[in-house]
Each structure stands twice: as C-alpha cells, then as structure tokens.
XYZ file of C-alpha atoms in Angstrom:
714
model
C 33.275 -9.965 32.698
C 32.142 -12.199 29.548
C 28.942 -12.595 28.433
C 26.803 -15.221 26.759
C 25.897 -15.091 23.301
C 22.438 -15.780 21.880
C 21.544 -18.513 19.489
C 20.335 -16.772 16.790
C 23.744 -14.128 16.715
C 25.238 -14.389 13.828
C 28.840 -12.545 12.637
C 28.361 -9.191 11.223
C 30.675 -9.283 7.933
C 29.887 -12.998 6.838
C 26.829 -13.810 8.542
C 29.210 -17.002 10.407
C 27.324 -18.557 13.999
C 28.258 -18.161 17.269
C 30.406 -14.785 16.507
C 33.304 -14.707 19.465
C 34.809 -11.384 19.379
C 33.113 -7.331 19.626
C 33.953 -4.312 17.686
C 33.529 -1.551 20.242
C 33.050 1.485 18.145
C 30.837 0.356 15.597
C 28.641 -2.223 17.816
C 28.754 -5.462 16.135
C 29.879 -8.254 17.047
C 32.736 -11.128 14.630
C 33.139 -14.237 14.317
C 37.621 -15.059 14.523
C 37.995 -14.960 10.673
C 36.911 -11.299 10.227
C 38.205 -9.926 13.977
C 41.644 -11.156 12.156
C 41.142 -8.236 9.577
C 39.812 -5.906 12.068
C 42.729 -6.098 13.980
C 44.368 -6.078 10.541
C 42.643 -2.198 10.688
C 43.928 -0.645 13.915
C 41.996 0.281 17.035
C 41.440 4.431 15.205
C 38.951 1.711 12.171
C 37.976 -0.559 15.308
C 38.540 -1.541 18.700
C 38.153 -5.050 19.270
C 37.688 -7.333 22.147
C 37.052 -11.446 23.067
C 33.439 -11.512 24.697
C 34.375 -14.157 26.724
C 38.245 -14.101 27.486
C 38.426 -10.404 27.100
C 38.273 -7.860 30.235
C 34.499 -5.795 30.063
C 33.685 -3.372 32.203
C 29.169 -4.171 32.320
C 27.991 -0.883 30.764
C 30.516 -0.704 28.441
C 29.536 -4.497 27.296
C 25.795 -4.004 28.020
C 26.253 -0.307 25.486
C 27.980 -3.085 22.582
C 25.391 -5.739 23.247
C 22.374 -3.369 22.989
C 24.140 -1.733 19.099
C 24.241 -5.114 18.690
C 20.536 -6.236 18.627
C 18.927 -3.183 17.330
C 20.117 -3.240 14.039
C 23.664 -1.127 14.276
C 25.278 -2.970 11.233
C 22.815 -1.693 9.465
C 24.440 2.100 9.747
C 27.063 0.713 8.077
C 25.555 -1.628 5.763
C 22.651 1.231 4.626
C 23.192 1.422 0.810
C 23.409 -2.476 0.750
C 20.169 -2.797 1.672
C 19.089 -1.313 -1.819
C 17.820 -3.474 -4.104
C 19.753 -2.098 -6.482
C 22.681 -2.826 -5.333
C 21.565 -6.409 -4.844
C 21.617 -6.078 -9.096
C 25.008 -4.126 -9.188
C 26.169 -8.174 -8.344
C 27.483 -6.349 -4.324
C 27.206 -8.268 -1.879
C 28.030 -9.763 2.551
C 31.283 -12.902 2.083
C 29.587 -15.600 3.154
C 30.942 -17.283 5.711
C 32.531 -19.941 2.861
C 34.705 -17.431 1.127
C 37.571 -16.768 1.579
C 39.534 -13.988 4.677
C 41.586 -12.466 1.536
C 40.849 -11.073 -0.163
C 36.859 -11.082 -0.396
C 36.365 -11.117 3.447
C 39.135 -8.562 3.811
C 38.663 -6.176 1.074
C 34.602 -6.177 2.051
C 35.280 -5.023 5.763
C 38.625 -2.373 4.618
C 35.461 -1.481 2.469
C 32.540 -1.615 4.706
C 34.615 0.542 7.986
C 37.633 2.078 6.201
C 36.463 3.703 3.567
C 33.374 4.137 4.652
C 31.705 2.370 1.371
C 28.225 2.083 2.491
C 27.553 4.163 5.258
C 23.984 6.420 3.445
C 25.823 10.416 2.877
C 23.978 13.171 3.150
C 23.422 15.591 0.231
C 26.828 18.028 0.038
C 26.067 21.985 0.643
C 28.818 24.462 0.227
C 30.103 24.602 3.582
C 30.872 21.214 5.034
C 31.324 22.713 7.837
C 27.965 23.463 8.591
C 27.202 20.287 8.134
C 29.562 18.862 10.882
C 27.768 21.848 13.512
C 24.384 20.633 12.933
C 25.294 17.000 13.173
C 27.122 18.379 16.583
C 23.861 19.565 17.848
C 21.554 17.200 16.790
C 23.308 14.911 18.842
C 23.642 16.916 21.786
C 19.823 16.953 21.729
C 20.040 13.104 21.220
C 21.921 11.998 24.284
C 19.292 12.513 26.788
C 17.282 9.875 25.100
C 18.344 5.857 25.640
C 18.500 5.454 22.087
C 21.853 4.843 20.947
C 20.982 3.797 17.110
C 20.573 7.474 16.550
C 23.373 8.660 17.668
C 26.025 6.107 16.982
C 24.399 7.316 13.039
C 25.203 11.085 14.026
C 28.593 9.522 14.808
C 29.316 8.031 11.751
C 28.079 10.660 9.827
C 30.655 12.729 11.316
C 29.438 13.984 14.941
C 31.859 15.330 17.187
C 32.143 13.787 20.519
C 33.624 16.707 22.629
C 31.798 19.192 20.516
C 30.839 22.882 22.799
C 27.722 24.056 22.377
C 27.564 28.119 21.528
C 24.049 29.152 23.483
C 23.659 26.345 26.440
C 27.726 26.479 27.197
C 27.791 22.323 27.096
C 29.592 19.216 25.750
C 26.799 16.509 24.801
C 28.953 14.103 27.307
C 26.794 17.468 29.686
C 23.978 16.249 28.619
C 24.121 12.791 28.847
C 25.529 12.965 32.529
C 22.438 14.813 33.487
C 20.760 12.804 32.407
C 22.125 9.738 33.688
C 22.272 8.156 30.492
C 24.833 5.864 31.268
C 25.000 4.256 27.814
C 24.730 7.265 25.810
C 28.269 7.927 27.905
C 29.688 5.035 27.207
C 29.243 5.353 23.328
C 30.328 9.029 23.674
C 33.511 8.473 25.331
C 34.304 5.603 23.034
C 34.187 8.138 20.234
C 36.717 10.470 21.847
C 34.646 12.830 24.599
C 36.536 13.835 27.711
C 35.092 13.209 30.821
C 36.672 15.911 32.519
C 36.336 18.503 29.912
C 34.154 21.412 31.839
C 30.976 23.864 30.724
C 30.621 27.629 31.162
C 30.686 27.448 34.521
C 33.575 24.928 34.366
C 31.747 22.252 35.810
C 32.810 18.401 34.496
C 30.461 16.192 33.300
C 31.292 14.190 36.637
C 29.672 16.587 38.666
C 26.725 17.148 36.783
C 26.328 13.631 37.438
C 26.673 13.221 41.137
C 24.335 16.700 41.258
C 21.235 14.511 39.776
C 22.327 11.643 42.009
C 23.569 9.695 38.955
C 26.391 7.939 41.202
C 27.199 4.877 40.038
C 27.208 7.208 36.380
C 29.576 9.748 38.391
C 31.811 6.776 39.068
C 32.067 5.631 35.454
C 32.915 8.547 34.448
C 35.908 9.042 36.711
C 36.797 5.021 35.208
C 37.106 6.450 31.966
C 38.628 9.834 32.809
C 41.979 7.632 33.948
C 41.408 4.645 31.685
C 44.724 5.081 29.976
C 46.512 4.487 33.464
C 44.247 1.724 34.967
C 44.809 -0.684 31.859
C 48.820 0.013 32.058
C 47.920 -0.956 35.336
C 46.210 -3.883 35.018
C 48.412 -5.271 33.155
C 51.574 -5.589 34.902
C 49.329 -6.308 37.988
C 46.156 -7.070 37.051
C 44.587 -4.533 39.928
C 43.220 -1.105 39.050
C 42.611 1.347 41.289
C 39.367 2.236 43.109
C 39.469 5.599 42.139
C 38.226 6.575 46.428
C 41.572 6.648 48.117
C 43.832 7.636 44.863
C 44.043 6.916 41.171
C 47.215 5.329 40.720
C 48.661 1.751 41.631
C 52.060 1.669 40.708
C 53.402 -2.256 40.820
C 56.537 -2.466 42.553
C 57.894 -5.020 40.119
C 62.034 -4.435 41.344
C 62.705 -8.125 39.854
C 61.379 -7.815 36.745
C 62.324 -4.284 35.841
C 65.485 -3.410 33.483
C 68.145 -1.467 35.815
C 70.603 -0.491 34.012
C 71.937 2.772 33.004
C 70.880 3.045 29.514
C 66.839 2.871 31.062
C 68.235 5.135 34.143
C 68.878 8.024 31.487
C 65.525 6.924 29.482
C 63.658 7.296 32.424
C 64.940 11.046 32.915
C 64.556 11.643 28.739
C 60.559 10.545 29.688
C 59.900 13.200 32.500
C 61.290 15.556 29.992
C 59.156 15.531 27.813
C 56.504 18.385 26.796
C 52.860 17.036 27.662
C 52.374 16.498 24.569
C 54.213 13.881 23.107
C 54.164 12.017 26.386
C 50.913 11.679 26.514
C 51.557 10.646 22.465
C 53.842 8.218 24.021
C 51.374 6.700 26.547
C 48.377 6.478 23.799
C 51.371 4.792 22.032
C 51.833 2.351 25.010
C 48.422 1.652 25.693
C 47.739 0.416 22.410
C 50.449 -1.612 22.020
C 49.210 -3.117 25.143
C 45.878 -3.779 23.451
C 47.219 -5.658 20.837
C 49.747 -8.533 23.322
C 46.501 -8.670 25.200
C 44.164 -9.484 21.588
C 47.069 -11.205 20.757
C 47.343 -14.021 23.796
C 43.314 -13.756 23.743
C 43.654 -14.701 19.892
C 46.311 -17.540 21.050
C 44.639 -19.889 23.634
C 41.177 -19.334 21.854
C 42.196 -20.718 17.833
C 43.196 -24.073 16.571
C 47.016 -24.013 16.724
C 47.190 -26.149 13.871
C 45.841 -24.014 11.335
C 47.007 -21.062 12.569
C 48.799 -18.321 10.346
C 50.074 -15.956 10.646
C 48.373 -13.337 7.658
C 44.623 -14.689 9.300
C 45.977 -14.919 12.814
C 48.378 -12.165 13.689
C 49.055 -8.626 13.824
C 53.076 -8.379 14.963
C 52.738 -4.522 15.301
C 51.004 -1.745 15.698
C 48.928 -0.873 12.544
C 49.510 2.153 10.188
C 47.361 5.530 11.912
C 47.602 7.657 9.175
C 46.641 10.472 11.262
C 50.090 10.514 12.499
C 53.797 10.816 10.930
C 55.243 8.733 9.799
C 57.677 8.744 12.268
C 55.884 8.330 14.984
C 53.525 5.175 13.574
C 57.806 3.887 13.094
C 58.306 4.748 16.350
C 55.298 2.851 17.387
C 54.969 -0.034 15.532
C 59.026 -1.198 16.537
C 57.320 -0.869 19.975
C 57.087 -5.060 19.018
C 60.572 -5.436 20.121
C 60.352 -4.657 22.974
C 60.651 -8.298 25.927
C 58.398 -8.177 28.752
C 61.597 -6.672 30.771
C 61.879 -3.225 28.565
C 58.018 -3.259 28.000
C 57.685 -3.703 32.174
C 60.166 -1.368 32.927
C 58.256 1.774 29.995
C 54.808 1.212 32.074
C 56.073 1.605 35.365
C 57.630 5.096 33.886
C 55.068 6.390 32.637
C 52.925 5.510 35.094
C 54.891 6.803 37.641
C 55.467 10.372 35.260
C 51.571 10.544 35.126
C 51.664 10.858 39.064
C 54.229 13.369 39.033
C 52.595 15.605 36.236
C 49.154 15.324 37.627
C 50.582 16.409 41.241
C 52.281 19.464 39.616
C 55.407 18.586 40.438
C 58.006 19.716 37.821
C 61.484 19.253 37.283
C 64.307 21.447 36.268
C 67.997 21.386 36.525
C 69.908 18.439 36.049
C 70.716 18.047 39.234
C 67.053 18.244 39.690
C 66.227 16.209 38.264
C 68.732 13.690 40.230
C 67.937 15.333 43.102
C 63.625 13.949 43.009
C 64.908 10.873 40.931
C 66.593 10.123 44.926
C 63.603 11.176 46.790
C 61.134 9.708 44.518
C 62.337 6.595 45.180
C 62.005 6.764 49.598
C 59.116 8.938 49.144
C 56.039 7.388 47.280
C 52.822 9.496 48.367
C 49.587 7.203 48.356
C 47.195 9.826 48.470
C 45.527 11.080 45.115
C 44.030 14.862 43.993
C 40.098 14.753 43.859
C 38.164 13.511 40.674
C 37.394 15.779 38.903
C 41.145 16.649 38.038
C 42.535 15.952 34.964
C 44.791 12.529 34.021
C 47.041 15.503 32.760
C 47.718 18.420 33.906
C 50.201 21.143 33.167
C 52.769 21.035 34.795
C 56.652 22.792 33.419
C 55.035 25.137 30.343
C 55.935 23.984 27.173
C 57.953 26.019 26.205
C 60.324 25.992 28.365
C 60.031 21.925 29.041
C 60.846 22.495 24.843
C 63.884 24.593 25.695
C 65.076 21.590 27.383
C 64.383 18.576 25.990
C 66.706 20.753 22.714
C 69.206 21.166 25.207
C 68.793 17.149 26.600
C 68.885 16.239 22.549
C 72.162 18.006 21.592
C 74.225 16.245 24.883
C 72.450 12.897 23.050
C 73.692 13.066 20.499
C 77.457 13.862 20.706
C 77.520 11.210 23.645
C 75.395 8.568 21.364
C 77.928 9.990 17.987
C 80.794 8.568 19.912
C 79.702 5.615 20.862
C 76.843 4.233 18.549
C 78.828 5.600 14.918
C 77.047 2.847 13.102
C 73.775 2.255 14.621
C 70.771 2.161 13.077
C 67.695 2.360 14.169
C 65.556 -0.104 11.538
C 68.558 -2.500 12.660
C 69.184 -4.398 16.222
C 67.081 -4.621 19.136
C 65.331 -1.402 20.558
C 66.208 -0.209 23.284
C 64.420 2.483 24.997
C 66.535 5.291 25.034
C 66.252 5.071 20.874
C 62.087 5.050 20.786
C 62.511 8.468 23.295
C 65.223 10.096 20.717
C 62.815 9.600 17.359
C 59.797 11.262 19.727
C 61.841 13.601 20.595
C 62.715 14.127 16.652
C 59.609 13.461 15.870
C 58.832 18.048 13.960
C 62.242 18.403 12.923
C 62.867 15.714 11.153
C 59.712 15.184 9.291
C 60.218 18.581 7.218
C 62.921 17.040 6.359
C 62.929 13.285 5.249
C 59.327 14.687 3.340
C 61.463 16.917 1.010
C 63.827 14.181 0.355
C 61.208 11.320 -1.133
C 59.836 14.170 -3.065
C 62.956 14.602 -4.109
C 63.320 10.579 -4.410
C 60.308 10.160 -6.258
C 61.180 13.050 -8.888
C 64.329 10.836 -9.841
C 62.344 7.987 -9.946
C 60.128 10.072 -12.364
C 63.401 10.650 -14.640
C 64.530 6.528 -14.065
C 61.831 5.966 -16.039
C 62.167 7.728 -18.657
C 65.344 7.166 -18.507
C 64.240 3.338 -18.625
C 61.926 3.473 -21.260
C 64.414 5.237 -23.546
C 67.243 2.609 -22.567
C 64.058 0.201 -24.306
C 63.725 1.593 -27.124
C 67.342 1.816 -27.722
C 67.717 -1.766 -27.116
C 64.544 -2.946 -29.571
C 66.009 -0.485 -32.447
C 69.111 -2.494 -31.678
C 68.019 -5.777 -31.914
C 66.406 -4.441 -34.718
C 68.705 -3.409 -36.987
C 70.945 -7.399 -35.960
C 68.149 -9.089 -37.885
C 68.304 -6.723 -41.146
C 72.000 -6.990 -40.993
C 73.488 -10.181 -39.453
C 77.026 -9.578 -40.480
C 78.218 -6.180 -39.204
C 76.604 -6.784 -35.100
C 75.653 -2.978 -35.511
C 76.008 -1.552 -31.855
C 74.532 1.874 -31.005
C 74.349 4.711 -33.302
C 76.242 7.880 -32.388
C 72.785 9.311 -32.883
C 71.649 7.390 -30.665
C 74.442 7.353 -27.925
C 73.887 11.288 -28.407
C 69.905 11.046 -27.483
C 70.611 9.347 -24.551
C 73.677 11.746 -23.784
C 71.529 14.821 -22.287
C 69.691 12.107 -20.217
C 72.250 10.603 -18.445
C 74.383 13.813 -18.263
C 70.648 15.028 -16.440
C 70.685 12.027 -14.392
C 74.062 12.340 -12.785
C 73.212 15.769 -12.183
C 70.333 14.714 -10.354
C 72.278 11.929 -8.421
C 75.192 15.163 -7.494
C 71.845 17.543 -6.665
C 70.561 14.528 -4.420
C 74.764 13.705 -2.715
C 75.180 17.760 -2.216
C 71.506 17.926 -0.428
C 72.370 14.948 1.712
C 75.566 15.841 2.919
C 73.731 18.979 4.338
C 71.404 17.225 5.758
C 74.047 15.338 7.755
C 74.247 18.263 9.608
C 71.040 17.682 10.800
C 69.738 17.857 15.066
C 68.722 14.360 15.331
C 71.481 11.673 14.187
C 69.418 9.109 12.983
C 67.989 11.027 10.370
C 70.744 11.334 8.369
C 70.791 7.328 8.640
C 67.470 6.492 7.766
C 67.394 8.956 4.645
C 70.990 7.630 3.425
C 69.238 4.140 3.827
C 65.979 5.939 1.216
C 68.325 7.256 -1.285
C 71.266 4.319 -1.346
C 68.707 2.035 -4.477
C 68.328 5.364 -6.480
C 71.607 5.694 -7.007
C 72.962 1.979 -7.514
C 69.828 3.073 -10.001
C 71.507 5.791 -11.761
C 75.308 3.929 -11.812
C 73.258 0.779 -13.737
C 70.624 2.441 -15.863
C 68.482 -0.738 -15.266
C 66.622 -0.373 -12.208
C 64.075 2.406 -10.623
C 63.876 4.108 -7.279
C 59.972 2.173 -5.929
C 59.244 4.816 -2.855
C 57.530 2.417 -1.443
C 56.592 1.781 1.866
C 56.226 -1.539 3.707
C 53.040 -2.074 5.288
C 54.985 -2.634 8.506
C 57.932 -0.855 8.493
C 57.070 3.470 7.149
C 61.070 3.079 6.078
C 62.711 1.871 2.833
C 63.532 -1.930 2.090
C 65.247 -2.092 -0.954
C 68.394 -2.689 1.245
C 69.967 -5.408 0.842
C 70.330 -7.816 3.688
C 73.275 -8.876 6.097
C 75.310 -11.393 3.947
C 75.063 -9.612 0.533
C 76.765 -6.564 0.964
C 79.744 -8.374 2.529
C 80.005 -11.193 0.129
C 79.251 -13.409 2.505
C 76.235 -14.540 1.514
C 76.268 -17.437 -1.396
C 74.480 -20.388 -3.616
C 74.158 -17.266 -5.593
C 72.662 -19.346 -8.198
C 69.633 -19.637 -6.137
C 68.725 -16.165 -5.474
C 69.459 -14.661 -8.730
C 71.063 -11.217 -6.837
C 71.660 -10.019 -10.318
C 69.925 -9.258 -13.430
C 71.981 -9.140 -16.870
C 69.303 -7.309 -19.486
C 72.244 -8.127 -22.171
C 71.555 -11.798 -21.738
C 67.420 -11.711 -22.015
C 64.171 -9.876 -21.426
C 63.218 -8.459 -18.365
C 59.470 -10.739 -17.935
C 56.834 -8.268 -17.023
C 54.709 -10.781 -15.905
C 53.423 -11.878 -12.548
C 51.333 -14.802 -10.869
C 48.056 -14.520 -9.143
C 47.277 -13.032 -6.497
C 45.808 -15.609 -4.909
C 48.705 -18.214 -5.392
C 50.780 -15.472 -4.121
C 48.215 -15.380 -0.459
C 48.387 -18.519 -0.452
C 52.532 -19.357 -0.460
C 52.792 -16.307 1.772
C 49.922 -17.947 4.427
C 52.731 -21.271 4.479
C 55.699 -19.475 4.859
C 53.915 -17.026 7.584
C 52.745 -20.803 9.451
C 56.321 -22.003 8.731
C 57.464 -18.957 10.904
C 54.935 -18.837 12.920
C 56.272 -22.500 14.365
C 59.164 -21.820 15.124
C 58.709 -18.729 16.752
C 56.551 -20.636 19.097
C 59.368 -22.845 19.760
C 61.489 -20.096 20.502
C 59.271 -19.027 22.969
C 58.869 -22.336 24.267
C 63.194 -22.577 24.226
C 62.797 -25.763 22.287
C 66.219 -24.906 20.440
C 66.720 -27.893 18.836
C 63.666 -27.565 16.521
C 64.761 -24.541 15.145
C 66.843 -26.383 11.829
C 63.838 -28.457 10.491
C 62.327 -25.533 11.196
C 64.024 -23.632 8.826
C 64.589 -26.053 6.863
C 60.493 -26.220 5.879
C 60.936 -22.324 5.679
C 63.293 -22.255 2.958
C 61.109 -24.829 1.300
C 58.114 -22.419 1.263
C 60.198 -19.912 0.455
C 61.692 -21.605 -3.216
C 58.283 -22.140 -3.794
C 56.797 -18.681 -2.949
C 59.700 -17.433 -5.014
C 59.515 -19.857 -7.853
C 56.202 -18.425 -8.749
C 57.729 -14.985 -9.682
C 59.563 -14.605 -13.232
C 63.330 -15.130 -13.137
C 63.796 -11.494 -14.593
C 61.290 -9.872 -13.362
C 60.291 -6.564 -15.279
C 59.345 -4.782 -11.315
C 62.641 -3.548 -9.687
C 60.071 -3.183 -6.343
C 59.102 -7.427 -6.752
C 63.725 -7.970 -7.381
C 64.870 -6.438 -3.937
C 61.734 -8.308 -2.692
C 62.833 -11.176 -3.835
C 66.410 -11.013 -2.824
C 65.187 -9.746 0.535
C 63.300 -12.625 0.772
C 65.003 -15.652 -0.470
C 68.463 -13.779 0.999
C 66.959 -14.404 4.572
C 65.645 -17.959 4.148
C 69.363 -18.299 3.376
C 70.612 -16.400 6.882
C 67.941 -18.585 8.897
C 69.821 -21.511 7.803
C 73.210 -20.342 8.730
C 71.640 -18.736 12.095
C 69.479 -22.083 12.919
C 72.458 -24.073 12.388
C 74.457 -22.501 15.155
C 72.574 -24.737 16.946
C 74.321 -27.508 16.857
C 77.863 -26.435 18.031
C 80.536 -28.013 15.883
C 82.265 -29.268 18.738
C 80.344 -31.319 22.064
C 80.197 -29.004 24.705
C 81.305 -25.829 22.894
C 79.274 -22.425 23.841
C 76.633 -21.074 22.003
C 75.238 -17.479 23.414
C 71.718 -19.162 22.819
C 70.108 -15.246 23.665
C 71.893 -13.509 21.101
C 70.759 -16.439 19.047
C 67.403 -16.653 19.836
C 67.278 -12.831 18.418
C 69.383 -13.412 15.251
C 66.733 -16.059 14.379
C 63.751 -13.746 14.907
C 65.305 -11.032 13.364
C 65.386 -13.172 10.349
C 61.958 -14.387 10.246
C 60.867 -10.834 10.846
C 62.586 -9.974 8.153
C 61.473 -12.893 5.676
C 57.398 -12.076 7.116
C 58.416 -8.402 5.785
C 59.019 -9.285 2.075
C 56.300 -11.940 2.074
C 53.798 -9.328 2.717
C 55.660 -6.557 0.301
C 55.039 -9.543 -2.980
C 51.183 -9.022 -1.859
C 51.147 -5.613 -1.548
C 53.336 -5.625 -5.847
C 51.243 -7.794 -6.485
C 48.205 -7.125 -5.355
C 48.567 -2.841 -6.357
C 49.463 -4.844 -10.142
C 46.680 -6.490 -10.862
C 44.273 -3.796 -9.577
C 45.955 -1.348 -12.253
C-alpha cells in the first residue's frame, strides 16, 4: 500500500517540497537527500520506507501520517523553536544547502545525538526518571494522542515497561482500549506482542477479549514480522496466520546445495537461541537495506547518482553491538543472491522448527532430522499466542554442543584454509556463522590487544616528537658549523637510547602476547589480531610511522595493511604512489586539504565506481577498461589534494590503499581483453576481483574523508 502526498507537506529536515520517504520511528517525512543521511545512520537511529514504492501495513502508514501531520517534528526540534537559538545562529538547513556537511551534520545532531530534544531536569537517580516516564506512557496509550506517547518514548520511556502494581505493559493497555495506532507505535519501539501479563495473558488476548479483532490480527502479524518479511523478500507472499505462521519458499533451483552449505545449515541449527535470534535480526536488517537500495535505484536520476549520497553498501555500525557482530553484519552485503536466499530459507526453516519445540541431539540425530525434514514439511502451526522463538534445548546444552562443533570446525579449517582471512576474499555462510559463535571468546582478547595497541601508539608518538626535536637540533648545528657536517651527538643518542630500548621491550612483549593468543578457540581471530598489530611492528622498526588505531566506518578492522601487489613487489609505478617517505630528504607536511574539496573528489570517485558496478551488474564487461581509467583519473585528482609527504601516518596508509587499489583495478579490467583472440577469460572470477578493488577504493576514500573531517574539527 502507498499513499498520495498532500500539497503542503515538506521535508522535516530541510523543508524541501514533495518528500518521498518516511522515518517510521521518528514520525517524520524526509526528502531524497536527507533520506540518504538517515539510511547511513542505521535502522537503530531511523527506520525509513518510501511512501509510494515500499510495502506498507495500512495502520502503520496511517500512524506515521498522523504523527507527521500533528507536529511530531517539533519533538526532535524542540530547542530550535526557542527564539534564543535563532539569535545564536543555529538554524535548519535549506533545500539548497549541500548534503555534506551541512544537512548531514544537522541530521546526525537531531536524531543521533538528540541535541534539540527537550531535556528533563536532572535527578539523582536516573532509574526513577525512566520509571516515571514509563508509568506516564502506561497511562497515555489508552488515549489516541500519539504525539504525547512519542514524546515520552523520545525522553526514555520503555515500551516494554512492566507496571509493578497493575501487572501489565503499555501494549496490554493499548490493546484493551482498541488503540491500534498506539500499538503500532509501541511495536516500532520494541514492544513485544507476546509478552504475558501477571496472569499470563498477552496483548493479543486482551484485544480479542475486548472484541478488537482487527487489532488482534495486526498484533499477530507484528509478532511474526521478522519471518514474514524474510519470506516476502524471497517469494512475495506472507502467511495469513490463520492456517499457519510460516511461508518457506521452495526455490531448489536457486539455492546453494553444496556440501559447504549443508555443513553451514547444521551449524545454524546448533546455535543457541540468543545467537540464532541475533543472526535472524541481522539478516532482517540486511533485507531492509537491500529493499531500500532497490527502491532508491528505481526512483533516482541515475545521471546524478553518487555513492556518498545514494548508496549504503553495507549495514551501518550499531554502537550497541560488539565489533565482531558489526563486522559480521557488514559482511552480509557480500552474499550474492543465491547465498543470501539459502541463508534466509535456512533461517525460516529453523525458526519453524524451534517454535515447534523440535530439538537436535547428536550429529547422527542431526543427519536423521535433515533427511526427515526433506520429505516431511508439516503445514500446520501452533496457535497465535505462541512466541516467535520458543526455547528448545537449554542454552547450556547448546553451548556445550557449540564448543564441540567449533573445535571440529577449527581442526578442519586449519587443514584446508591455512592462509585464509575473514577480511579478504568472498565471504561464505560457514565463515559468518563461525564469527557469530566466536563472539564471546574473541571480543575480550581483541579489546585487550587494542589497549596494548593504544599504549604502543602513545609511546611511538613520544618517540616521534623526540626524533623531530633531534632533527631540528641537528639542522641548527649544521647551519652553525657547515664545514663539519656533524652527526647527532653522543648525548643525543644516549637520550634516545632509553626510548628505543623501551620500544623494543614493548614490541617483544606484544610479540609474546601475540604468540600466546595464537592458541585461541577461534582460529580466524589470530589472523585478524596479527593484521591489527602489523603496522606497529613496521612503526617501531622505521621510527617514522605511528599506529593509528582508527577503525574504518565501513569495516571494523584495521585497514593499514598493504594491498595485494605491493607486498609481493608486483605493484609498479612507484613514483606515482609514493609508497615510501624518506624524511631525511625533506620535512613531512602536516597540512591537509579542505573537507569540502576532499568530499567533492570522493563523490567523483564513487560516481565512477557506481558506473563500473552497474556495468558489472549488466554484464557489460567491455565497459570495464574505460570505467577503470575514469576511476584512476579521479583517484589521481583526489590524491593530488594531499601533500606528497603527509605527516599523518593514517593519511599515508589511506593514500597507499587508494592509489594501489586503483592500479590493481586497471590491471584487472584489462584482463577482459584477452592477449590472444579466443583465449578463455574467467568472467565470474574477474568480476569478483574488480568489485573487490572498487570496494577497497571506496573504503580508502571514505577513510580520507573521515580523517580530514576529524583533523579539521580538532
């Protein structure tokens, strides 16, 4: 279902006319440009849908329309309505303002930082404040005033608050009162339609007992929203929830039936309930990202598309999740259509199995169950009042099984994939599940090593300052006695010696720690940690670089490693890329270009990358070479903005990755032209390499934008 816009509707963030998108949890309408920023923030900040081209529930759409028409935007811009703010110069962007940085910074402040929301008076106990707000929400949902409830939710009221005296949640109250729009708002903010009251009755039971049957049916749909959305994404159908709660598409011709996929399916079935639900929610978010991407490409002017404004290549980082989970979420974008469909069907099948209470025991029983499941797919489901994922085996039992499976997987993986790395090459379902299962074991060790990394970085910065001081004194001595050309004095070397010794000891300590951490429960984490520490070893040995500890916005792993081709000496064009910087031949330049110039060049780079990706999607391989030339030219222009000898190590590393990836892209694209007529060309493998190079270029460009913006603010 879609809707027609009213003539007077404008974008809530920049006042542009004819907004085409809605932010569901914020209750506002936004234009295309502002929506691109909303999507880059992630669904935990703003859940967006297109008003005309996305699939809507009628009551959900009417709820958003009611909020937008009744001034929900004033909740998020409360302090901007104060005349004192106008005098201080704080204002909303205009439609003519640039997306970056003007609109983007305003939207982040408005929704991510909640900078303009009305602040309550501070109390000694924050818990009391939240409890009071939640009690007000519990009382307010019996009325039709959506704006009051949204304001309470924006201030911190809990949608799943259990009233200690009345023994119900706000959703129970809304269901009993027949307030379907209040129920929609509560569900958007995480209210559970299957939560029991003090007597074990759910909001669905309350709605049916009060003869609000439409509301009861809608709450059942909300309870199964996750599995319904996954099924609709694959086959365009949803269950009616009267004859069954699950639609599991039969897509055998499009599925991955390899032995690896079957092994991954067994591992998915062995996950405990918490990890399975996390995986299902991550896949749900990825489905939402892919659907919005499809709508975006269908509604935009392709001649003006640029990646920075239009595309969200993978799920944005959610700070409430661990780094390992965020990394796994982002890598879902690398699944092709066949792999992703296989994963979704496996999740739907296992969700149905878990609700029916079927358990899996030994590996032999797992195989027997898989064989039975191929021939026996029951059509009937349990009642509407059951939970989406009821408990099967206890988490303790499942964890023990997980430990056994993980040990077996590590042994097999060590034999067949010694040189593999989760950060390189095409991602598989098996690798993603292994990351999920290793979450608890690896996160603490990664954090500890990051702490060691930061300590060493501080030591290296101090050494760098000492070296700069010595070089300055050396230069002054040369000017005073040019005929002698003195080298650093003995006292200078003695002053520096303790720092060098301390640095060597620190490096040895890191090496010993890394050796001990190599015997871990998850083999891939060792490779990832070694990659994180590799820049530090180089820094200590050369004394002219510093460990940055900076995480990429796209990928929560360090990106200072050298790309393929540089490490093995096949790079070429060394003069163009400035791979090494000899500080003795000239001073390092601390200057940086303006953020606006860097963003403009980044938009040109990403625009050409998107043209290349469209050519790959449409199998126009003859366009690879001209596209790669355009990208190389844009990269050269962007790199020329920066000094030849940047002082910041992070800038040097990003420039290396940017230039080297552009050169690799040219080499890969030229392979589409065989050296001899009729020579075979592996187009599929070549396309994967081209996409990987384009990904590396976009990542490096994004890093340069991030570094420039941060340094300019400082």
